[in-house]
XYZ file of C-alpha atoms in Angstrom:
400
model
C 40.169 -39.947 -2.032
C 43.275 -38.068 -2.193
C 46.025 -38.805 0.389
C 45.351 -35.930 2.576
C 41.555 -36.735 2.638
C 42.529 -40.303 3.398
C 44.388 -38.924 6.582
C 41.671 -36.830 7.241
C 39.509 -39.884 7.910
C 41.921 -41.906 9.382
C 42.721 -39.328 11.714
C 38.736 -38.548 12.448
C 38.166 -42.437 13.191
C 41.195 -42.620 15.340
C 40.008 -39.614 17.939
C 36.014 -40.060 17.165
C 35.738 -40.869 21.061
C 38.083 -37.587 21.811
C 37.069 -34.416 22.043
C 39.171 -31.419 20.518
C 41.228 -29.552 21.327
C 44.003 -32.703 21.145
C 47.076 -33.497 19.779
C 48.162 -36.662 17.915
C 51.299 -38.292 16.425
C 50.794 -40.599 13.486
C 53.486 -43.401 14.475
C 53.864 -44.724 10.543
C 54.699 -40.916 9.328
C 56.791 -40.810 12.707
C 58.800 -44.001 11.873
C 59.047 -43.241 8.448
C 60.550 -39.832 8.875
C 62.890 -41.418 11.155
C 64.260 -43.759 8.568
C 64.884 -41.110 6.294
C 66.866 -38.960 8.675
C 69.202 -42.248 9.076
C 69.711 -42.896 5.361
C 70.235 -39.445 4.572
C 72.788 -39.275 7.806
C 75.169 -41.918 5.427
C 76.152 -43.762 8.607
C 76.601 -41.347 11.071
C 74.684 -41.377 14.371
C 72.114 -38.454 14.896
C 71.424 -36.846 17.835
C 67.840 -36.187 18.761
C 66.982 -32.578 19.238
C 64.512 -32.557 22.239
C 63.415 -29.144 21.696
C 61.621 -30.349 18.587
C 60.090 -33.381 20.287
C 59.681 -32.402 24.004
C 58.061 -35.906 24.806
C 60.094 -38.691 26.822
C 57.993 -41.464 25.258
C 58.846 -40.637 21.510
C 62.919 -39.409 22.585
C 62.420 -43.129 24.111
C 61.210 -44.307 20.154
C 63.538 -42.843 18.398
C 66.519 -43.562 20.094
C 65.637 -47.283 19.949
C 66.225 -47.183 16.484
C 69.653 -48.337 14.533
C 71.268 -44.799 13.715
C 70.432 -42.315 16.550
C 72.110 -41.939 19.427
C 72.297 -39.145 22.125
C 70.199 -36.029 22.966
C 70.439 -32.153 22.268
C 68.616 -30.733 24.876
C 67.890 -26.929 24.744
C 67.899 -26.371 29.095
C 70.467 -27.252 31.992
C 67.447 -28.288 34.073
C 65.563 -30.355 31.052
C 69.517 -32.046 30.725
C 69.373 -33.039 34.189
C 65.414 -34.280 34.181
C 66.784 -36.330 31.379
C 69.627 -37.927 32.605
C 67.938 -38.825 35.988
C 65.048 -40.686 34.034
C 67.927 -42.830 32.096
C 69.139 -41.082 29.139
C 72.840 -41.012 29.283
C 74.162 -38.713 26.819
C 72.420 -35.565 27.047
C 74.334 -32.200 25.150
C 73.050 -29.203 26.091
C 73.013 -27.156 23.286
C 73.221 -23.438 24.302
C 74.838 -21.995 26.829
C 73.010 -21.907 30.620
C 72.888 -19.444 33.417
C 70.863 -21.996 35.860
C 73.399 -22.043 39.132
C 71.293 -23.961 40.999
C 71.152 -26.690 38.341
C 74.914 -26.008 37.606
C 75.358 -27.140 41.568
C 73.319 -30.187 40.878
C 75.518 -30.748 38.201
C 78.669 -30.712 39.675
C 77.750 -32.668 42.742
C 76.552 -35.380 41.152
C 78.877 -38.107 39.519
C 76.039 -39.786 37.629
C 74.975 -36.384 35.854
C 78.345 -34.707 35.408
C 78.904 -38.377 33.258
C 76.127 -37.838 31.302
C 75.802 -34.181 30.628
C 77.867 -31.702 28.526
C 77.390 -28.353 28.782
C 77.967 -25.527 25.958
C 80.677 -22.892 26.335
C 81.785 -20.157 24.121
C 83.279 -17.737 26.838
C 85.329 -17.817 29.622
C 82.948 -16.220 31.580
C 80.631 -19.017 31.238
C 83.365 -21.034 33.128
C 83.581 -18.645 35.740
C 79.869 -18.902 36.036
C 80.088 -22.629 36.278
C 82.838 -22.537 39.009
C 81.187 -19.736 41.209
C 78.020 -22.172 40.816
C 79.694 -25.212 42.257
C 78.843 -24.774 45.847
C 81.842 -27.488 46.820
C 80.547 -29.744 44.119
C 83.855 -31.435 42.774
C 82.735 -32.885 39.232
C 84.339 -32.061 35.788
C 82.185 -30.748 33.734
C 81.785 -31.848 30.611
C 82.516 -28.684 27.960
C 81.526 -28.592 24.338
C 82.453 -25.573 22.302
C 80.146 -24.018 20.001
C 81.518 -22.184 16.381
C 80.019 -19.480 14.658
C 78.712 -20.919 11.273
C 77.496 -17.807 10.040
C 78.777 -16.620 6.303
C 80.467 -13.470 6.523
C 80.728 -11.417 3.117
C 82.307 -8.429 2.363
C 84.919 -8.283 4.934
C 82.579 -9.234 7.335
C 79.721 -6.255 6.312
C 77.405 -9.016 5.509
C 76.404 -11.755 7.767
C 73.960 -14.650 6.940
C 73.204 -17.170 9.461
C 71.899 -17.382 13.444
C 73.631 -14.671 15.673
C 75.328 -17.261 18.309
C 78.727 -18.321 19.208
C 81.549 -15.409 19.391
C 83.815 -17.917 18.092
C 84.297 -18.011 14.499
C 88.009 -18.655 12.974
C 89.757 -21.618 13.757
C 92.061 -19.513 15.904
C 89.263 -18.149 18.383
C 88.143 -21.437 18.808
C 91.619 -22.954 19.700
C 92.025 -20.392 21.766
C 89.166 -21.066 24.087
C 90.036 -24.581 24.026
C 93.261 -23.899 25.475
C 91.205 -22.321 28.264
C 88.972 -24.864 28.981
C 91.939 -27.643 28.744
C 94.219 -24.879 31.056
C 90.986 -25.171 33.867
C 90.542 -27.735 36.894
C 87.287 -29.115 37.092
C 86.191 -28.940 33.317
C 87.060 -31.595 30.449
C 86.452 -30.524 26.566
C 84.927 -33.193 24.817
C 83.050 -31.765 22.069
C 82.242 -28.905 19.283
C 79.158 -28.330 18.064
C 78.050 -25.729 14.906
C 74.372 -25.443 13.448
C 74.576 -24.099 10.512
C 70.732 -22.726 10.649
C 70.684 -20.414 7.734
C 71.186 -23.980 5.739
C 69.487 -26.680 8.174
C 66.358 -23.959 8.910
C 65.759 -22.390 5.982
C 63.793 -23.854 3.230
C 65.294 -23.385 -0.487
C 62.007 -24.279 -2.449
C 59.884 -21.185 -1.264
C 56.090 -21.216 -2.793
C 55.159 -18.627 -5.593
C 59.284 -17.258 -5.024
C 61.310 -18.459 -7.413
C 63.810 -15.814 -7.912
C 63.868 -15.681 -3.808
C 64.267 -19.481 -3.853
C 67.436 -19.434 -6.318
C 68.614 -16.890 -4.313
C 68.700 -19.451 -1.299
C 70.309 -22.264 -2.742
C 72.934 -19.797 -3.780
C 73.559 -18.950 -0.732
C 73.432 -22.025 1.053
C 76.095 -23.691 -1.875
C 78.244 -20.616 -0.717
C 77.838 -21.331 2.839
C 78.265 -25.329 2.893
C 81.597 -24.393 0.972
C 82.580 -21.927 3.102
C 81.642 -23.886 6.371
C 83.145 -27.335 5.445
C 86.551 -25.825 4.776
C 86.598 -23.937 7.759
C 85.219 -26.659 9.930
C 87.790 -29.155 9.232
C 90.262 -26.237 10.312
C 88.346 -25.617 13.351
C 88.580 -29.231 14.151
C 92.404 -29.827 13.645
C 93.103 -26.798 15.647
C 90.861 -27.812 18.451
C 92.575 -31.918 18.236
C 95.796 -30.043 18.910
C 94.782 -28.950 21.713
C 92.428 -31.835 22.704
C 93.430 -34.770 20.799
C 90.705 -37.401 22.636
C 88.191 -34.980 21.517
C 84.569 -37.372 21.649
C 82.625 -35.816 18.769
C 81.714 -32.973 16.337
C 78.097 -32.006 16.129
C 76.763 -30.551 13.230
C 73.683 -30.034 10.729
C 70.329 -29.974 10.964
C 67.086 -31.391 9.712
C 67.421 -29.398 6.728
C 70.759 -30.185 5.842
C 71.125 -33.684 7.173
C 73.202 -35.397 4.100
C 75.231 -32.019 3.337
C 76.358 -32.316 6.804
C 77.074 -35.725 7.013
C 79.554 -35.554 4.044
C 82.251 -33.478 5.786
C 85.024 -35.698 7.016
C 85.296 -33.397 10.238
C 81.458 -34.179 11.504
C 81.188 -37.249 13.204
C 77.702 -36.896 14.589
C 74.491 -35.121 12.926
C 71.358 -33.211 15.172
C 67.970 -33.618 13.788
C 64.690 -33.468 15.732
C 61.965 -30.874 13.762
C 62.514 -34.256 10.896
C 60.706 -36.366 12.887
C 57.182 -34.518 13.209
C 57.818 -32.568 10.068
C 56.191 -29.443 10.993
C 55.335 -26.968 8.067
C 58.306 -24.952 8.050
C 60.171 -27.624 6.885
C 57.846 -28.079 3.205
C 59.955 -25.946 1.393
C 63.287 -27.685 0.889
C 64.107 -29.434 -2.417
C 66.519 -32.078 -0.886
C 63.872 -34.177 1.220
C 60.134 -34.820 1.470
C 58.601 -35.781 4.970
C 55.509 -36.405 6.007
C 53.371 -34.410 8.398
C 53.468 -36.650 11.397
C 52.776 -34.255 14.370
C 49.070 -32.695 14.289
C 46.395 -30.834 16.603
C 42.575 -30.817 15.902
C 40.698 -27.403 17.238
C 36.538 -28.332 17.355
C 34.205 -26.359 15.054
C 31.664 -24.558 17.202
C 29.829 -21.304 14.927
C 28.960 -21.188 11.553
C 28.952 -17.586 10.739
C 27.458 -17.638 7.506
C 28.271 -19.164 3.978
C 31.741 -20.639 3.478
C 32.826 -19.889 6.962
C 33.726 -21.913 9.981
C 34.618 -20.620 13.503
C 37.116 -23.032 15.702
C 37.595 -22.845 19.055
C 41.219 -21.063 19.880
C 44.578 -22.408 17.585
C 46.336 -19.426 18.071
C 49.986 -21.129 18.274
C 52.410 -18.610 17.016
C 56.104 -19.960 16.585
C 59.196 -18.489 17.274
C 61.132 -16.532 15.291
C 60.559 -13.396 13.259
C 57.027 -12.383 13.266
C 54.902 -13.465 10.089
C 52.179 -15.476 8.457
C 54.854 -18.100 8.134
C 54.785 -18.744 11.805
C 51.057 -19.428 11.450
C 49.394 -23.103 12.127
C 48.617 -24.204 8.808
C 44.665 -25.168 8.607
C 45.387 -28.520 6.927
C 42.522 -30.848 7.083
C 40.192 -30.420 5.291
C 41.975 -28.879 2.248
C 41.171 -25.625 1.483
C 40.471 -23.704 4.365
C 42.555 -19.944 5.370
C 42.450 -17.679 7.651
C 40.393 -14.140 7.497
C 43.116 -11.909 7.004
C 40.947 -9.617 9.463
C 41.187 -11.733 12.178
C 44.061 -14.580 11.891
C 44.356 -17.369 14.417
C 43.007 -16.412 17.557
C 43.603 -17.266 21.232
C 40.250 -18.128 21.956
C 38.246 -18.420 18.412
C 39.499 -18.849 14.611
C 37.494 -18.053 11.670
C 38.501 -19.995 8.776
C 36.988 -19.084 5.387
C 36.886 -21.424 2.062
C 33.813 -24.210 0.118
C 35.143 -26.805 2.557
C 33.371 -24.729 5.552
C 29.992 -25.336 4.514
C 30.628 -29.435 4.814
C 31.700 -28.880 8.401
C 29.193 -29.427 11.225
C 29.325 -28.103 14.936
C 31.690 -30.673 16.500
C 33.710 -31.727 13.469
C 37.471 -31.540 13.735
C 39.623 -29.143 11.572
C 43.137 -30.335 11.748
C 46.373 -28.211 11.981
C 49.963 -28.083 11.355
C 52.160 -26.175 13.826
C 54.837 -24.250 12.087
C 57.374 -25.554 14.559
C 57.902 -28.880 15.894
C 57.854 -29.356 19.474
C 56.569 -25.913 20.338
C 53.414 -27.374 19.946
C 53.862 -29.754 22.879
C 53.995 -26.281 24.949
C 50.374 -26.376 24.295
C 49.284 -30.023 24.885
C 49.635 -32.118 27.989
C 49.124 -35.056 26.283
C 49.757 -36.657 22.720
C 47.638 -39.206 21.118
C 49.550 -42.078 19.289
C 47.731 -42.853 15.921
C 48.533 -46.432 14.290
C 46.212 -46.850 11.015
C 42.966 -45.272 12.097
C 43.518 -46.346 15.761
C 44.814 -44.601 19.004
C 47.190 -47.089 20.409
C 48.360 -44.673 23.248
C 48.482 -41.694 24.796
C 51.345 -40.259 26.436
C 52.501 -37.211 28.028
C 54.588 -34.340 27.078
C 56.889 -32.607 28.847
C 53.949 -29.945 30.070
C 51.902 -33.285 31.020
C 54.939 -34.235 33.076
C 54.821 -31.034 34.958
C 57.987 -28.990 33.139
C 57.847 -25.998 31.015
C 61.516 -25.697 30.673
C 61.775 -22.736 29.064
């Protein structure tokens, strides 16, 4: 029996009394992935990206481990909810236009101490001030550095279009704007190198493309390490008590941690290890989060139909954004139908061994987005479900 076949047998036994659709997290895999992230971080703390987890119980499990500290959130409303739930170090990774939430933040000393907001434009500070409604608490601010690699005089750009702050001078100027402005405290810098951390460098069946990605990423890491260090020096000249410099992501943990200028690493997808994180040469995680759909039809030889399963991931549309039929091995989508909202045909010889009611296990392309489809995660240890915990959705929250 292969390792994947053994996992399928375990998951089927663990969930035998549960009807699909059902979502699980394999805690042995989750913990092993967490330990590997800590190892790769080389002693620097890991801030957990909540977007990639979306379950308070599992955020708590990660943060209880040595080597993890703090949360990186994705909306301001989520940040305030987490802070009220007892998480005392929440970095909002994206600028917000949530005026009501800013009013809450500026009026509550506990929230203001726990939450740090993101900024890269003075207009964002204007919005916060206009939303205060009399709240006088100091708002903690982190500046985001654009990490993109610019070539040929800026005519070629590699990387996400995020912050407009690219040069040390631009970031230092924004730092001075924050430092001069009453009601704000500059406490951190964030720089997420998504073109390194979130792009696999070992694309199956594409050796030339994989080599090109590795060359691009090596150049990007060198350029960013030099520029990030210069940015930190420039900002510390304005704000010598800067508390943290955050960088990285699951795919670049060890590289970013090697930079002296970086004080902490962000990671989250590496806990669940969705399918988009299979294609890296620098690490190999264990799939921890899966969902099962039930077989409801057998249309013919080599074909079964499962209920639903059309859970595409965000990003540029493509086949790599679809969930992967994972267990049993050997199933594939019908190219004429793909992953359907209500039913999904699956092709392959393993279909002939599946009966009505059997489970087919899938991996989502991304990590936390799975939790927008399920209100409960069943936690598996060995071949038993030992707990059932709510996702954000299960607690009544869909923050974005």
